[in-house]
Amino acid sequence: MADHPVDEKLPPLKMATTGLQHVAAMYAGVVAPPLIVGAAIGLSATELTFLTGACLFTAGLATFLQTLGIWKIGARLPFVNGVTFAGVAPMTAVVASTDDKSDALPIIFGAVIVAGLLGFLAAPFFSKAIRFFPPVVTGTVITLIGISLLPVAFGWAQGPAPAADDYGSATNLGLAAITLVIVLVLRRFTRGFVKQIAVLLGLVAGTLIAIPFGVTDFGPVADADIVGFPTPFHFGAPQFQIAAILSMCVVMVVSMTESTADMLALGEIVERPADEKTIAAGLRADTLGSALSPFFNGFMCSAFAQNIGLVAMTKIRSRYVVAVGGGFLVLMGLCPMAASLIAVVPRPVLGGAGVVLFGSVAASGIQTLVRASLDKDNNVLIVAVSLAVGIIPIAAPEFYHAFPENARIILDSGISTGCVAAVLLNLIFNHIGGREREAEDVTHPMEAGDEITEASRAAAMP
């Protein structure tokens, strides 16, 4: 019996190039949190490089746990794991509230360790929510994942720094557009292996085209060391403060919610639906990776949604390809010069490729919604309201500005709020006293009209 495509081992060259493509797609997302937190603390350039390399190293270890797995740990799906952006706000809040900035990272690391261990224990209970994720819920959440990520691509397309004079310039937007066109042309007019690595080729071509415009910076390569190891507890032994621990536990719940949605999304895309056992194993990998990460000076880890789009687009479903990507992440953590090569790719070029990647995630969600019986009024309402709730943080970023900071950790995540809304509405409409409504067909989302038959159509005609 042939192996499922998820368990397929591809030829070495194909494994290496497609694995590198995954790294290129998620690199900016991994390095952004340590850069933001490190800048808030006031780390030197050397320490900031160290922190970034540590996060790449721990992302690689977490990816190994998720893709290869040990015991009951790891979803064994093609998931890339990395630093969750949900933790940036509470981590910078910890920095702001710490008088001696040298204590900030140890306090953050201590909170992440505790939150990771608690999440590991809660994983099997959290996974039991799988029965509350039918296609109407998963399709909505997958669509929201894509929609939520698109603004990231648009931000990249404008440039690396909003305060810069060239932010949103014609040059930056032009480079993003050229990269997008290159990827589309490769996807349309090539076949086989070249078609599958279209994103990677687009990133390389876009970077080369950007050189004459002075957008490509090779400085990081020249300044980087060849070898470096993330020394355990380089910034000091972990410290445990209740307020920081509570805030990171909230982030862990948000991260587990998003990872559950990501696993369901990827399960649909690779045609190996994620069941309760898979989700529990995947959450164990996320949480254990998070608990171990601070030992090597890394932050909380979670599954990266942007790489789901890459799997959907390339149709390469092998988890071993992503494991190779994890190997590249470990290598970059141990070799700062290797890490700096990815950093050379200009942000606008990443933005152009990101439009394809993140749009593919949204398209996958729409494909799932096709199977969600949207001819039923209850399901239409579930999708309509959940999408609206999830889009609030994107369309109106300051909508929840009057809420407490801890509440905003959840509310400012459209994926989390949309997921919670979809689950609750599905419970109300399809589980709690909803059986009588299950067979109702509608012509309008606000009307629960009778079933439309050929006879009724004929009777209605003048």
Tab-separated table of C-alpha atoms in Angstrom:
chain	number	residue	atom	x	y	z
A	1	MET	CA	0.000	0.000	0.000
A	2	ALA	CA	1.415	3.356	-1.079
A	3	ASP	CA	2.232	5.944	1.535
A	4	HIS	CA	-0.101	8.878	1.975
A	5	PRO	CA	1.396	12.021	0.332
A	6	VAL	CA	1.916	13.430	3.851
A	7	ASP	CA	4.357	10.589	4.576
A	8	GLU	CA	6.080	10.671	1.185
A	9	LYS	CA	9.855	11.167	1.046
A	10	LEU	CA	10.850	13.171	-2.027
A	11	PRO	CA	14.221	13.190	-3.844
A	12	PRO	CA	16.929	15.100	-1.910
A	13	LEU	CA	17.133	18.143	-4.218
A	14	LYS	CA	13.369	18.549	-4.250
A	15	MET	CA	13.225	18.163	-0.471
A	16	ALA	CA	15.918	20.803	0.007
A	17	THR	CA	14.496	23.438	-2.344
A	18	THR	CA	10.883	23.050	-1.245
A	19	GLY	CA	11.968	23.028	2.405
A	20	LEU	CA	13.907	26.249	1.830
A	21	GLN	CA	10.817	27.725	0.200
A	22	HIS	CA	8.908	27.147	3.453
A	23	VAL	CA	11.650	28.923	5.398
A	24	ALA	CA	11.590	31.881	3.005
A	25	ALA	CA	7.803	32.164	3.399
A	26	MET	CA	7.879	32.305	7.201
A	27	TYR	CA	11.245	33.933	7.942
A	28	ALA	CA	9.892	37.461	8.391
A	29	GLY	CA	7.213	36.206	10.777
A	30	VAL	CA	9.796	34.464	12.977
A	31	VAL	CA	12.271	37.319	13.240
A	32	ALA	CA	9.735	40.135	13.714
A	33	PRO	CA	8.813	39.363	17.384
A	34	PRO	CA	12.416	39.171	18.692
A	35	LEU	CA	13.299	42.329	16.764
A	36	ILE	CA	10.341	44.206	18.267
A	37	VAL	CA	10.870	42.946	21.821
A	38	GLY	CA	14.647	43.333	21.610
A	39	ALA	CA	14.304	46.923	20.400
A	40	ALA	CA	11.892	47.685	23.276
A	41	ILE	CA	14.471	46.400	25.772
A	42	GLY	CA	17.271	48.324	24.079
A	43	LEU	CA	19.474	45.366	23.146
A	44	SER	CA	22.664	46.042	21.249
A	45	ALA	CA	22.930	44.948	17.598
A	46	THR	CA	24.988	41.927	18.672
A	47	GLU	CA	22.483	40.854	21.336
A	48	LEU	CA	19.592	41.449	18.935
A	49	THR	CA	21.233	39.194	16.349
A	50	PHE	CA	21.728	36.558	19.062
A	51	LEU	CA	18.058	36.740	20.125
A	52	THR	CA	16.875	36.459	16.526
A	53	GLY	CA	19.137	33.467	15.881
A	54	ALA	CA	17.859	31.799	19.055
A	55	CYS	CA	14.258	32.172	17.857
A	56	LEU	CA	15.166	30.618	14.497
A	57	PHE	CA	16.907	27.729	16.287
A	58	THR	CA	13.959	27.011	18.593
A	59	ALA	CA	11.508	27.336	15.685
A	60	GLY	CA	13.455	24.560	13.970
A	61	LEU	CA	13.295	22.328	17.057
A	62	ALA	CA	9.542	22.955	17.407
A	63	THR	CA	9.086	22.134	13.702
A	64	PHE	CA	10.862	18.805	14.228
A	65	LEU	CA	8.497	18.019	17.104
A	66	GLN	CA	5.452	18.853	14.982
A	67	THR	CA	6.415	17.115	11.731
A	68	LEU	CA	8.416	14.061	12.859
A	69	GLY	CA	6.920	13.651	16.311
A	70	ILE	CA	7.846	11.493	19.273
A	71	TRP	CA	5.426	9.368	21.281
A	72	LYS	CA	2.086	11.232	21.371
A	73	ILE	CA	3.715	14.558	20.538
A	74	GLY	CA	3.403	16.069	17.062
A	75	ALA	CA	0.544	16.214	14.550
A	76	ARG	CA	2.872	14.648	11.949
A	77	LEU	CA	1.522	17.058	9.353
A	78	PRO	CA	3.547	19.509	7.198
A	79	PHE	CA	3.522	22.283	9.795
A	80	VAL	CA	6.197	24.923	10.279
A	81	ASN	CA	6.365	26.165	13.863
A	82	GLY	CA	7.725	29.514	14.918
A	83	VAL	CA	7.358	32.438	17.313
A	84	THR	CA	3.707	33.417	17.703
A	85	PHE	CA	2.981	37.092	17.067
A	86	ALA	CA	0.181	36.944	19.664
A	87	GLY	CA	2.820	37.202	22.384
A	88	VAL	CA	4.359	40.471	21.167
A	89	ALA	CA	1.908	42.811	22.929
A	90	PRO	CA	2.123	41.159	26.392
A	91	MET	CA	5.908	40.765	26.103
A	92	THR	CA	6.379	44.451	25.310
A	93	ALA	CA	4.009	45.212	28.208
A	94	VAL	CA	6.306	43.187	30.494
A	95	VAL	CA	9.269	45.174	29.193
A	96	ALA	CA	7.488	48.472	29.848
A	97	SER	CA	6.581	47.477	33.417
A	98	THR	CA	10.095	46.256	34.306
A	99	ASP	CA	12.335	48.885	35.883
A	100	ASP	CA	15.570	47.003	35.250
A	101	LYS	CA	15.378	46.071	31.565
A	102	SER	CA	17.959	43.333	32.055
A	103	ASP	CA	15.268	41.417	33.983
A	104	ALA	CA	12.677	41.679	31.190
A	105	LEU	CA	13.757	38.659	29.145
A	106	PRO	CA	14.203	36.364	32.187
A	107	ILE	CA	10.680	37.316	33.339
A	108	ILE	CA	9.289	36.641	29.846
A	109	PHE	CA	11.128	33.326	29.616
A	110	GLY	CA	9.827	32.202	33.024
A	111	ALA	CA	6.242	33.046	32.033
A	112	VAL	CA	6.556	31.183	28.724
A	113	ILE	CA	7.926	28.059	30.458
A	114	VAL	CA	4.974	27.936	32.883
A	115	ALA	CA	2.392	28.686	30.167
A	116	GLY	CA	3.920	26.002	27.933
A	117	LEU	CA	3.835	23.325	30.635
A	118	LEU	CA	0.234	24.157	31.579
A	119	GLY	CA	-0.740	24.095	27.909
A	120	PHE	CA	0.916	20.690	27.500
A	121	LEU	CA	-1.208	19.283	30.327
A	122	ALA	CA	-4.377	20.882	28.898
A	123	ALA	CA	-3.815	19.678	25.295
A	124	PRO	CA	-5.899	16.458	25.460
A	125	PHE	CA	-8.838	18.316	27.006
A	126	PHE	CA	-8.572	21.215	24.550
A	127	SER	CA	-8.606	18.797	21.609
A	128	LYS	CA	-12.021	17.413	22.579
A	129	ALA	CA	-13.536	20.540	21.047
A	130	ILE	CA	-13.051	18.916	17.612
A	131	ARG	CA	-16.729	17.964	17.337
A	132	PHE	CA	-17.597	21.646	17.464
A	133	PHE	CA	-15.630	22.303	14.260
A	134	PRO	CA	-17.825	21.113	11.343
A	135	PRO	CA	-17.161	22.491	7.810
A	136	VAL	CA	-19.228	25.621	8.494
A	137	VAL	CA	-16.858	26.482	11.359
A	138	THR	CA	-13.579	25.275	9.838
A	139	GLY	CA	-14.328	26.916	6.492
A	140	THR	CA	-15.055	30.221	8.210
A	141	VAL	CA	-11.891	30.041	10.322
A	142	ILE	CA	-9.665	29.017	7.387
A	143	THR	CA	-11.043	31.910	5.352
A	144	LEU	CA	-10.341	34.260	8.268
A	145	ILE	CA	-6.779	32.965	8.559
A	146	GLY	CA	-6.140	33.975	4.959
A	147	ILE	CA	-7.923	37.318	5.266
A	148	SER	CA	-6.075	38.114	8.511
A	149	LEU	CA	-2.701	37.404	6.924
A	150	LEU	CA	-3.256	39.476	3.775
A	151	PRO	CA	-2.692	42.826	5.569
A	152	VAL	CA	0.720	41.473	6.598
A	153	ALA	CA	1.574	40.954	2.924
A	154	PHE	CA	0.289	44.439	2.083
A	155	GLY	CA	2.467	45.893	4.843
A	156	TRP	CA	5.526	44.046	3.542
A	157	ALA	CA	4.815	45.300	0.022
A	158	GLN	CA	5.078	48.901	1.217
A	159	GLY	CA	8.488	48.454	2.824
A	160	PRO	CA	10.211	47.418	6.071
A	161	ALA	CA	9.562	50.546	8.151
A	162	PRO	CA	6.365	52.678	8.199
A	163	ALA	CA	8.426	55.673	9.325
A	164	ALA	CA	10.765	55.467	6.318
A	165	ASP	CA	10.501	58.021	3.514
A	166	ASP	CA	10.094	55.321	0.866
A	167	TYR	CA	7.350	53.438	2.716
A	168	GLY	CA	4.596	52.735	0.183
A	169	SER	CA	6.663	54.239	-2.636
A	170	ALA	CA	6.113	53.354	-6.285
A	171	THR	CA	9.426	51.481	-6.228
A	172	ASN	CA	8.422	49.240	-3.318
A	173	LEU	CA	4.946	48.571	-4.654
A	174	GLY	CA	6.400	47.972	-8.107
A	175	LEU	CA	8.820	45.355	-6.760
A	176	ALA	CA	5.955	43.630	-4.965
A	177	ALA	CA	3.883	43.647	-8.150
A	178	ILE	CA	6.786	42.312	-10.249
A	179	THR	CA	7.363	39.479	-7.772
A	180	LEU	CA	3.655	38.635	-7.812
A	181	VAL	CA	3.629	38.592	-11.624
A	182	ILE	CA	6.733	36.366	-11.743
A	183	VAL	CA	5.121	33.852	-9.395
A	184	LEU	CA	1.887	33.879	-11.410
A	185	VAL	CA	3.722	33.466	-14.722
A	186	LEU	CA	5.750	30.545	-13.353
A	187	ARG	CA	2.589	28.920	-11.996
A	188	ARG	CA	0.793	29.415	-15.329
A	189	PHE	CA	3.446	28.512	-17.897
A	190	THR	CA	5.730	25.979	-16.180
A	191	ARG	CA	5.221	22.419	-15.068
A	192	GLY	CA	6.447	19.926	-12.506
A	193	PHE	CA	9.219	20.893	-10.122
A	194	VAL	CA	9.680	24.469	-11.403
A	195	LYS	CA	5.975	25.123	-10.924
A	196	GLN	CA	6.112	23.787	-7.374
A	197	ILE	CA	8.964	26.094	-6.337
A	198	ALA	CA	7.501	29.135	-8.107
A	199	VAL	CA	7.409	31.131	-4.871
A	200	LEU	CA	11.092	30.494	-4.112
A	201	LEU	CA	12.084	31.388	-7.682
A	202	GLY	CA	9.923	34.504	-7.459
A	203	LEU	CA	11.692	35.567	-4.268
A	204	VAL	CA	15.133	35.044	-5.840
A	205	ALA	CA	14.176	36.894	-9.033
A	206	GLY	CA	12.537	39.728	-7.099
A	207	THR	CA	15.635	40.124	-4.916
A	208	LEU	CA	17.914	40.322	-7.960
A	209	ILE	CA	15.637	42.848	-9.659
A	210	ALA	CA	15.634	44.958	-6.470
A	211	ILE	CA	19.451	45.337	-6.421
A	212	PRO	CA	19.653	48.270	-8.907
A	213	PHE	CA	16.997	50.115	-6.901
A	214	GLY	CA	19.127	50.016	-3.751
A	215	VAL	CA	16.466	48.115	-1.828
A	216	THR	CA	18.509	44.944	-1.307
A	217	ASP	CA	20.812	45.215	1.715
A	218	PHE	CA	23.755	42.796	1.869
A	219	GLY	CA	25.039	44.364	5.081
A	220	PRO	CA	23.639	41.606	7.336
A	221	VAL	CA	25.698	38.990	5.458
A	222	ALA	CA	28.942	40.953	5.775
A	223	ASP	CA	28.440	41.590	9.498
A	224	ALA	CA	27.230	38.102	10.506
A	225	ASP	CA	29.403	35.514	12.252
A	226	ILE	CA	29.879	32.141	10.595
A	227	VAL	CA	29.215	30.068	13.726
A	228	GLY	CA	27.163	30.844	16.806
A	229	PHE	CA	25.228	28.780	19.351
A	230	PRO	CA	22.273	29.995	21.436
A	231	THR	CA	23.844	29.467	24.860
A	232	PRO	CA	21.184	28.297	27.354
A	233	PHE	CA	19.817	31.171	29.469
A	234	HIS	CA	22.184	33.623	27.826
A	235	PHE	CA	20.159	36.550	29.205
A	236	GLY	CA	19.892	35.140	32.731
A	237	ALA	CA	17.995	32.454	34.655
A	238	PRO	CA	14.189	32.577	34.241
A	239	GLN	CA	12.206	34.590	36.751
A	240	PHE	CA	8.603	33.834	37.657
A	241	GLN	CA	6.174	36.697	38.168
A	242	ILE	CA	2.432	36.069	38.512
A	243	ALA	CA	1.253	38.941	36.273
A	244	ALA	CA	3.561	37.939	33.436
A	245	ILE	CA	2.612	34.262	33.806
A	246	LEU	CA	-1.121	35.049	33.667
A	247	SER	CA	-0.724	37.187	30.563
A	248	MET	CA	1.301	34.491	28.770
A	249	CYS	CA	-1.286	31.864	29.771
A	250	VAL	CA	-3.894	33.971	27.977
A	251	VAL	CA	-1.597	34.066	24.948
A	252	MET	CA	-1.233	30.282	25.185
A	253	VAL	CA	-5.026	29.828	25.025
A	254	VAL	CA	-5.152	32.126	21.978
A	255	SER	CA	-2.256	30.242	20.385
A	256	MET	CA	-3.875	26.836	21.022
A	257	THR	CA	-7.134	28.074	19.511
A	258	GLU	CA	-5.361	29.295	16.387
A	259	SER	CA	-3.245	26.130	16.145
A	260	THR	CA	-6.390	23.984	16.340
A	261	ALA	CA	-7.886	25.976	13.478
A	262	ASP	CA	-4.612	25.690	11.529
A	263	MET	CA	-4.481	21.911	12.003
A	264	LEU	CA	-8.057	21.560	10.818
A	265	ALA	CA	-7.248	23.743	7.812
A	266	LEU	CA	-4.093	21.835	6.887
A	267	GLY	CA	-5.844	18.492	7.446
A	268	GLU	CA	-8.433	19.488	4.839
A	269	ILE	CA	-5.785	20.676	2.376
A	270	VAL	CA	-3.611	17.537	2.579
A	271	GLU	CA	-6.675	15.267	2.668
A	272	ARG	CA	-5.823	13.795	6.042
A	273	PRO	CA	-8.483	15.362	8.298
A	274	ALA	CA	-7.193	16.234	11.766
A	275	ASP	CA	-9.105	14.221	14.362
A	276	GLU	CA	-9.090	14.634	18.140
A	277	LYS	CA	-5.966	12.489	18.529
A	278	THR	CA	-4.060	14.471	15.887
A	279	ILE	CA	-5.034	17.817	17.395
A	280	ALA	CA	-4.018	16.686	20.893
A	281	ALA	CA	-0.635	15.542	19.570
A	282	GLY	CA	-0.191	18.775	17.621
A	283	LEU	CA	-1.034	20.921	20.632
A	284	ARG	CA	1.435	18.924	22.738
A	285	ALA	CA	4.140	19.747	20.175
A	286	ASP	CA	3.227	23.435	20.223
A	287	THR	CA	3.165	23.681	23.993
A	288	LEU	CA	6.236	21.516	24.644
A	289	GLY	CA	8.144	23.481	22.006
A	290	SER	CA	7.085	26.658	23.789
A	291	ALA	CA	8.160	25.326	27.202
A	292	LEU	CA	11.583	24.298	25.885
A	293	SER	CA	12.149	27.402	23.770
A	294	PRO	CA	13.180	29.753	26.633
A	295	PHE	CA	16.008	27.389	27.609
A	296	PHE	CA	17.638	28.453	24.326
A	297	ASN	CA	16.454	32.085	24.601
A	298	GLY	CA	13.402	31.691	22.355
A	299	PHE	CA	9.767	32.718	22.748
A	300	MET	CA	6.387	30.934	22.603
A	301	CYS	CA	5.924	28.823	19.453
A	302	SER	CA	2.862	27.979	17.389
A	303	ALA	CA	1.977	26.649	13.942
A	304	PHE	CA	2.518	29.161	11.131
A	305	ALA	CA	-0.620	29.758	9.083
A	306	GLN	CA	1.236	31.337	6.141
A	307	ASN	CA	2.865	28.018	5.286
A	308	ILE	CA	-0.549	26.409	4.921
A	309	GLY	CA	-0.976	28.579	1.823
A	310	LEU	CA	2.298	27.261	0.432
A	311	VAL	CA	1.146	23.651	0.891
A	312	ALA	CA	-2.191	24.477	-0.738
A	313	MET	CA	-0.533	26.156	-3.712
A	314	THR	CA	2.348	23.747	-4.414
A	315	LYS	CA	0.365	20.569	-3.651
A	316	ILE	CA	3.519	19.211	-1.970
A	317	ARG	CA	2.079	17.631	1.165
A	318	SER	CA	5.088	15.764	2.554
A	319	ARG	CA	5.807	16.472	6.212
A	320	TYR	CA	9.424	15.537	5.578
A	321	VAL	CA	9.787	18.560	3.297
A	322	VAL	CA	8.777	20.787	6.206
A	323	ALA	CA	11.089	18.837	8.523
A	324	VAL	CA	13.927	19.730	6.133
A	325	GLY	CA	12.762	23.340	6.471
A	326	GLY	CA	13.088	22.873	10.232
A	327	GLY	CA	16.639	21.695	9.636
A	328	PHE	CA	17.394	24.910	7.744
A	329	LEU	CA	15.981	26.911	10.678
A	330	VAL	CA	18.270	25.073	13.124
A	331	LEU	CA	21.202	25.663	10.769
A	332	MET	CA	20.431	29.380	10.600
A	333	GLY	CA	20.246	29.475	14.381
A	334	LEU	CA	23.719	27.924	14.545
A	335	CYS	CA	25.115	29.918	11.618
A	336	PRO	CA	24.146	33.597	11.726
A	337	MET	CA	25.627	34.122	8.265
A	338	ALA	CA	23.199	31.564	6.805
A	339	ALA	CA	20.315	33.300	8.569
A	340	SER	CA	21.353	36.624	7.117
A	341	LEU	CA	21.017	35.276	3.540
A	342	ILE	CA	17.244	35.043	3.960
A	343	ALA	CA	17.263	38.503	5.526
A	344	VAL	CA	18.624	39.869	2.239
A	345	VAL	CA	15.210	39.365	0.559
A	346	PRO	CA	13.608	42.845	0.517
A	347	ARG	CA	10.322	43.182	2.363
A	348	PRO	CA	8.396	44.341	-0.757
A	349	VAL	CA	9.482	41.152	-2.555
A	350	LEU	CA	8.156	39.096	0.356
A	351	GLY	CA	4.931	41.077	0.155
A	352	GLY	CA	4.389	40.198	-3.504
A	353	ALA	CA	4.820	36.492	-2.798
A	354	GLY	CA	2.705	36.796	0.352
A	355	VAL	CA	-0.343	37.883	-1.657
A	356	VAL	CA	-0.316	34.497	-3.400
A	357	LEU	CA	0.425	32.502	-0.264
A	358	PHE	CA	-2.117	34.119	2.043
A	359	GLY	CA	-4.768	34.398	-0.656
A	360	SER	CA	-4.432	30.642	-1.186
A	361	VAL	CA	-5.360	30.070	2.463
A	362	ALA	CA	-8.536	32.139	2.082
A	363	ALA	CA	-9.378	30.253	-1.116
A	364	SER	CA	-8.989	26.947	0.735
A	365	GLY	CA	-11.458	28.201	3.337
A	366	ILE	CA	-13.964	29.058	0.634
A	367	GLN	CA	-13.556	25.553	-0.798
A	368	THR	CA	-14.401	24.125	2.626
A	369	LEU	CA	-17.451	26.406	2.932
A	370	VAL	CA	-18.761	24.943	-0.333
A	371	ARG	CA	-19.345	21.718	1.637
A	372	ALA	CA	-20.973	23.543	4.554
A	373	SER	CA	-24.609	23.411	3.360
A	374	LEU	CA	-24.967	27.153	2.921
A	375	ASP	CA	-28.496	26.589	1.604
A	376	LYS	CA	-29.484	26.411	5.291
A	377	ASP	CA	-30.305	29.731	6.930
A	378	ASN	CA	-28.531	28.848	10.168
A	379	ASN	CA	-25.236	28.122	8.415
A	380	VAL	CA	-25.427	31.309	6.359
A	381	LEU	CA	-25.866	33.329	9.554
A	382	ILE	CA	-22.983	31.514	11.263
A	383	VAL	CA	-20.629	32.360	8.388
A	384	ALA	CA	-21.900	35.920	7.969
A	385	VAL	CA	-21.605	36.961	11.609
A	386	SER	CA	-18.371	35.073	12.299
A	387	LEU	CA	-16.626	36.607	9.295
A	388	ALA	CA	-17.829	40.056	10.350
A	389	VAL	CA	-16.557	39.569	13.904
A	390	GLY	CA	-13.218	38.218	12.669
A	391	ILE	CA	-12.690	41.078	10.231
A	392	ILE	CA	-13.222	43.782	12.900
A	393	PRO	CA	-9.534	43.914	14.020
A	394	ILE	CA	-8.494	44.181	10.350
A	395	ALA	CA	-11.029	46.770	9.197
A	396	ALA	CA	-11.071	48.800	12.441
A	397	PRO	CA	-7.820	48.161	14.369
A	398	GLU	CA	-8.782	50.514	17.211
A	399	PHE	CA	-12.290	49.083	17.638
A	400	TYR	CA	-11.428	47.571	21.047
A	401	HIS	CA	-9.210	50.432	22.225
A	402	ALA	CA	-11.278	50.990	25.414
A	403	PHE	CA	-10.899	47.379	26.578
A	404	PRO	CA	-8.223	46.223	29.079
A	405	GLU	CA	-4.861	45.248	27.584
A	406	ASN	CA	-5.261	41.573	28.535
A	407	ALA	CA	-8.679	41.408	26.831
A	408	ARG	CA	-7.235	42.981	23.691
A	409	ILE	CA	-4.747	40.106	23.394
A	410	ILE	CA	-7.731	37.975	22.362
A	411	LEU	CA	-9.992	40.604	20.792
A	412	ASP	CA	-7.302	41.976	18.477
A	413	SER	CA	-6.847	38.521	16.933
A	414	GLY	CA	-9.474	38.186	14.205
A	415	ILE	CA	-8.730	34.478	13.914
A	416	SER	CA	-9.431	33.875	17.612
A	417	THR	CA	-12.562	36.046	17.842
A	418	GLY	CA	-13.961	34.710	14.578
A	419	CYS	CA	-13.257	31.143	15.681
A	420	VAL	CA	-14.991	31.657	19.038
A	421	ALA	CA	-17.966	33.318	17.315
A	422	ALA	CA	-18.281	30.481	14.785
A	423	VAL	CA	-18.122	27.788	17.481
A	424	LEU	CA	-20.680	29.535	19.716
A	425	LEU	CA	-23.086	30.269	16.856
A	426	ASN	CA	-22.776	26.693	15.616
A	427	LEU	CA	-23.669	25.486	19.112
A	428	ILE	CA	-26.692	27.789	19.283
A	429	PHE	CA	-28.045	27.106	15.809
A	430	ASN	CA	-27.035	23.491	15.152
A	431	HIS	CA	-26.698	21.818	18.567
A	432	ILE	CA	-28.928	23.470	21.156
A	433	GLY	CA	-32.483	22.793	20.053
A	434	GLY	CA	-31.461	23.250	16.452
A	435	ARG	CA	-32.527	19.954	14.912
A	436	GLU	CA	-35.875	21.287	13.724
A	437	ARG	CA	-34.075	24.075	11.848
A	438	GLU	CA	-31.527	21.789	10.261
A	439	ALA	CA	-33.617	20.972	7.188
A	440	GLU	CA	-34.716	24.533	6.449
A	441	ASP	CA	-33.676	25.933	3.068
A	442	VAL	CA	-33.684	29.644	2.454
A	443	THR	CA	-33.562	32.184	-0.317
A	444	HIS	CA	-32.267	34.945	1.971
A	445	PRO	CA	-30.044	34.721	5.063
A	446	MET	CA	-32.616	36.541	7.189
A	447	GLU	CA	-35.572	34.405	6.152
A	448	ALA	CA	-36.235	30.784	7.117
A	449	GLY	CA	-38.547	30.127	4.179
A	450	ASP	CA	-39.937	26.859	2.902
A	451	GLU	CA	-37.970	24.542	0.663
A	452	ILE	CA	-37.933	25.750	-2.933
A	453	THR	CA	-39.191	23.062	-5.272
A	454	GLU	CA	-39.920	22.948	-8.991
A	455	ALA	CA	-43.627	22.976	-8.168
A	456	SER	CA	-43.354	26.097	-6.034
A	457	ARG	CA	-41.310	27.812	-8.749
A	458	ALA	CA	-43.972	26.989	-11.347
A	459	ALA	CA	-46.722	28.232	-9.035
A	460	ALA	CA	-44.868	31.486	-8.449
A	461	MET	CA	-44.412	32.208	-12.160
A	462	PRO	CA	-46.992	34.624	-13.678
